[in-house]
Amino acid sequence: MPLNTTETAKSLIHNLYNHPMSGDEIESRSMAIIDELADRGRFTDEQWLVAQRLVHTTADFGLLDSLRFSEDAVSVAVAALRAGSPIYVDSNMIRSGLSLARLKAVNPEYSADRILCHVADADVASQAKDSGLPRSLFAVRKAAAHLDGAIAAFGNAPVALLELNRMIVEDNIRPAVVIGMPVGFVHVIESKEELMSLDAPYIALAGRRGGSPLAVSVIHALCSAALSRSAA
């Protein structure tokens, strides 16, 4: 039905003008809605911080059925953040999305230099061209000296996760925790399944779904878990 031309049309934003809510209040209300709608029974309180943040990022409750944690994964990840351990990421999208303010709230020593991503490095690109293999494989190899005790986050490149899996098995590399959430159709499922079969702490999303924003949200949730422990 056409608008009554004798009335002044108003945009929906006026509802917010009349009943103001800050960004923090909107996020808090969103988390409360997630708590109301989700079945959190199989998650510990700290695991729920991660699960809740994933749903907040995607509005997809179906992700909860695919979310996997190794025993004590959140605890070891929180310890790594508190220690200011390096964070290796498989894409510059993750690197750009991570909040230094959140990281610094956990450990003031965090800086952009502690978030490592080599996928766009010239030497990595050259090796990939010469070999016919993806850049992500050589990017994670380049970071090998910094991966022991690090947080390694994968949201984009299953080949990079496969290579890290190999490094764990064959080179005795020992990350503090691996966030395994690459997205896609080739090498994706097997990269996650192999990770979850290894003796290494992980937070993973089984199946094909994933993505850089999800990897970011996990690290931010782990920051929240670290701060919650500090406040306790």
JSON list of C-alpha atoms in Angstrom, two decimals, residues 6 52 56-57 99 115 141 163 186 218 221:
[
{"chain": "A", "resi": 6, "resn": "THR", "atom": "CA", "xyz": [0.03, 13.51, 4.18]},
{"chain": "A", "resi": 52, "resn": "GLN", "atom": "CA", "xyz": [29.33, -17.80, 21.30]},
{"chain": "A", "resi": 56, "resn": "HIS", "atom": "CA", "xyz": [27.95, -13.76, 16.88]},
{"chain": "A", "resi": 57, "resn": "THR", "atom": "CA", "xyz": [30.27, -13.43, 13.88]},
{"chain": "A", "resi": 99, "resn": "SER", "atom": "CA", "xyz": [42.45, -6.15, 17.38]},
{"chain": "A", "resi": 115, "resn": "ILE", "atom": "CA", "xyz": [51.38, -11.26, 14.27]},
{"chain": "A", "resi": 141, "resn": "ARG", "atom": "CA", "xyz": [57.62, -23.00, 6.38]},
{"chain": "A", "resi": 163, "resn": "GLU", "atom": "CA", "xyz": [52.07, -28.38, 5.91]},
{"chain": "A", "resi": 186, "resn": "VAL", "atom": "CA", "xyz": [39.99, -28.93, -1.83]},
{"chain": "A", "resi": 218, "resn": "VAL", "atom": "CA", "xyz": [38.32, -17.30, 17.97]},
{"chain": "A", "resi": 221, "resn": "ALA", "atom": "CA", "xyz": [37.21, -14.91, 22.24]}
]
